[in-house]
């Protein structure tokens, strides 16, 4: 079985979940992506990516506690799984290898 494919947005969402270390939920992930990439992400787009990542086994989720600021609703918190960390490491290696093979004059 081959490695699951991640699109650019799924990769960014997975990276944001890793950065947020256990405090990752839809609104905070969208804000993190905006801050780090200067790109606005819709909340529904973030949720779709999270559910895809969960189906692929790269993140897992659990319901956090209810808060009054959320009207008693609970947050679905996401964390990166071992498979997700492995995939991120593989993707970083591939990207770094490709960058290293670009001739220097090509980038100037």
XYZ file of C-alpha atoms in Angstrom:
108
model
C 0.000 0.000 0.000
C 1.379 3.403 -1.014
C 1.600 6.546 1.017
C -1.553 8.640 1.203
C -1.452 11.777 -0.894
C -1.798 15.121 0.849
C -2.776 18.249 -1.013
C -1.150 21.556 -0.151
C -4.025 22.704 2.064
C -4.205 19.377 3.926
C -0.460 19.620 4.546
C -0.846 23.163 5.906
C -3.705 22.093 8.189
C -1.687 19.105 9.437
C 1.281 21.389 10.116
C -0.970 23.822 12.015
C -2.322 20.970 14.160
C 1.280 19.997 14.952
C 2.195 23.601 15.829
C -0.816 24.000 18.141
C 0.086 20.857 20.142
C -3.248 19.673 21.483
C -5.111 22.996 21.380
C -6.032 22.623 17.710
C -9.646 23.133 16.704
C -11.232 24.682 13.628
C -11.237 28.389 14.512
C -7.743 28.370 16.008
C -6.341 26.406 13.052
C -7.845 28.912 10.577
C -6.331 31.785 12.589
C -2.937 30.052 12.706
C -2.994 29.561 8.941
C -3.881 33.209 8.383
C -1.092 34.376 10.688
C 1.575 32.080 9.240
C 0.638 32.118 5.540
C -1.223 35.443 5.196
C -3.951 33.397 3.527
C -7.584 33.373 4.619
C -9.045 29.892 5.062
C -12.747 29.247 5.439
C -13.773 27.410 8.574
C -15.646 24.826 6.493
C -12.527 24.225 4.398
C -10.484 23.639 7.554
C -13.111 21.203 8.889
C -13.200 19.262 5.609
C -9.405 18.964 5.644
C -9.449 17.841 9.296
C -12.014 15.123 8.579
C -9.983 13.913 5.590
C -6.829 13.840 7.694
C -8.675 11.898 10.376
C -9.942 9.371 7.801
C -6.349 8.914 6.595
C -5.179 8.348 10.177
C -2.966 11.465 10.343
C -4.906 13.179 13.139
C -7.264 12.037 15.851
C -9.884 14.068 17.613
C -11.666 14.174 20.929
C -14.259 16.455 22.417
C -12.950 19.001 24.900
C -14.895 20.426 27.783
C -17.876 22.712 27.342
C -17.284 26.403 28.012
C -19.646 29.268 28.736
C -17.931 31.417 26.091
C -19.037 28.838 23.504
C -22.584 28.690 24.841
C -21.951 25.336 26.500
C -20.745 23.705 23.275
C -17.699 21.472 23.287
C -14.689 21.902 20.999
C -13.418 19.033 18.856
C -9.662 19.071 19.529
C -7.225 17.522 17.065
C -3.764 16.037 17.586
C -1.277 14.605 15.108
C -0.847 10.817 15.175
C 2.404 8.901 14.680
C 1.390 8.312 11.048
C 0.805 12.056 10.654
C 4.242 12.890 12.081
C 5.847 10.333 9.788
C 4.067 11.793 6.765
C 5.147 15.326 7.682
C 8.751 14.165 8.038
C 8.621 12.379 4.681
C 7.146 15.446 2.986
C 9.802 17.712 4.504
C 12.538 15.364 3.298
C 11.158 15.286 -0.247
C 10.791 19.064 -0.362
C 14.277 19.670 1.050
C 15.806 17.206 -1.422
C 14.103 18.969 -4.322
C 15.219 22.393 -3.094
C 18.790 21.106 -2.746
C 18.839 19.977 -6.377
C 17.853 23.367 -7.806
C 20.957 24.988 -9.281
C 21.781 28.177 -7.400
C 21.715 30.445 -10.493
C 18.109 29.316 -11.120
C 16.953 30.989 -7.934
C 18.548 34.377 -8.447
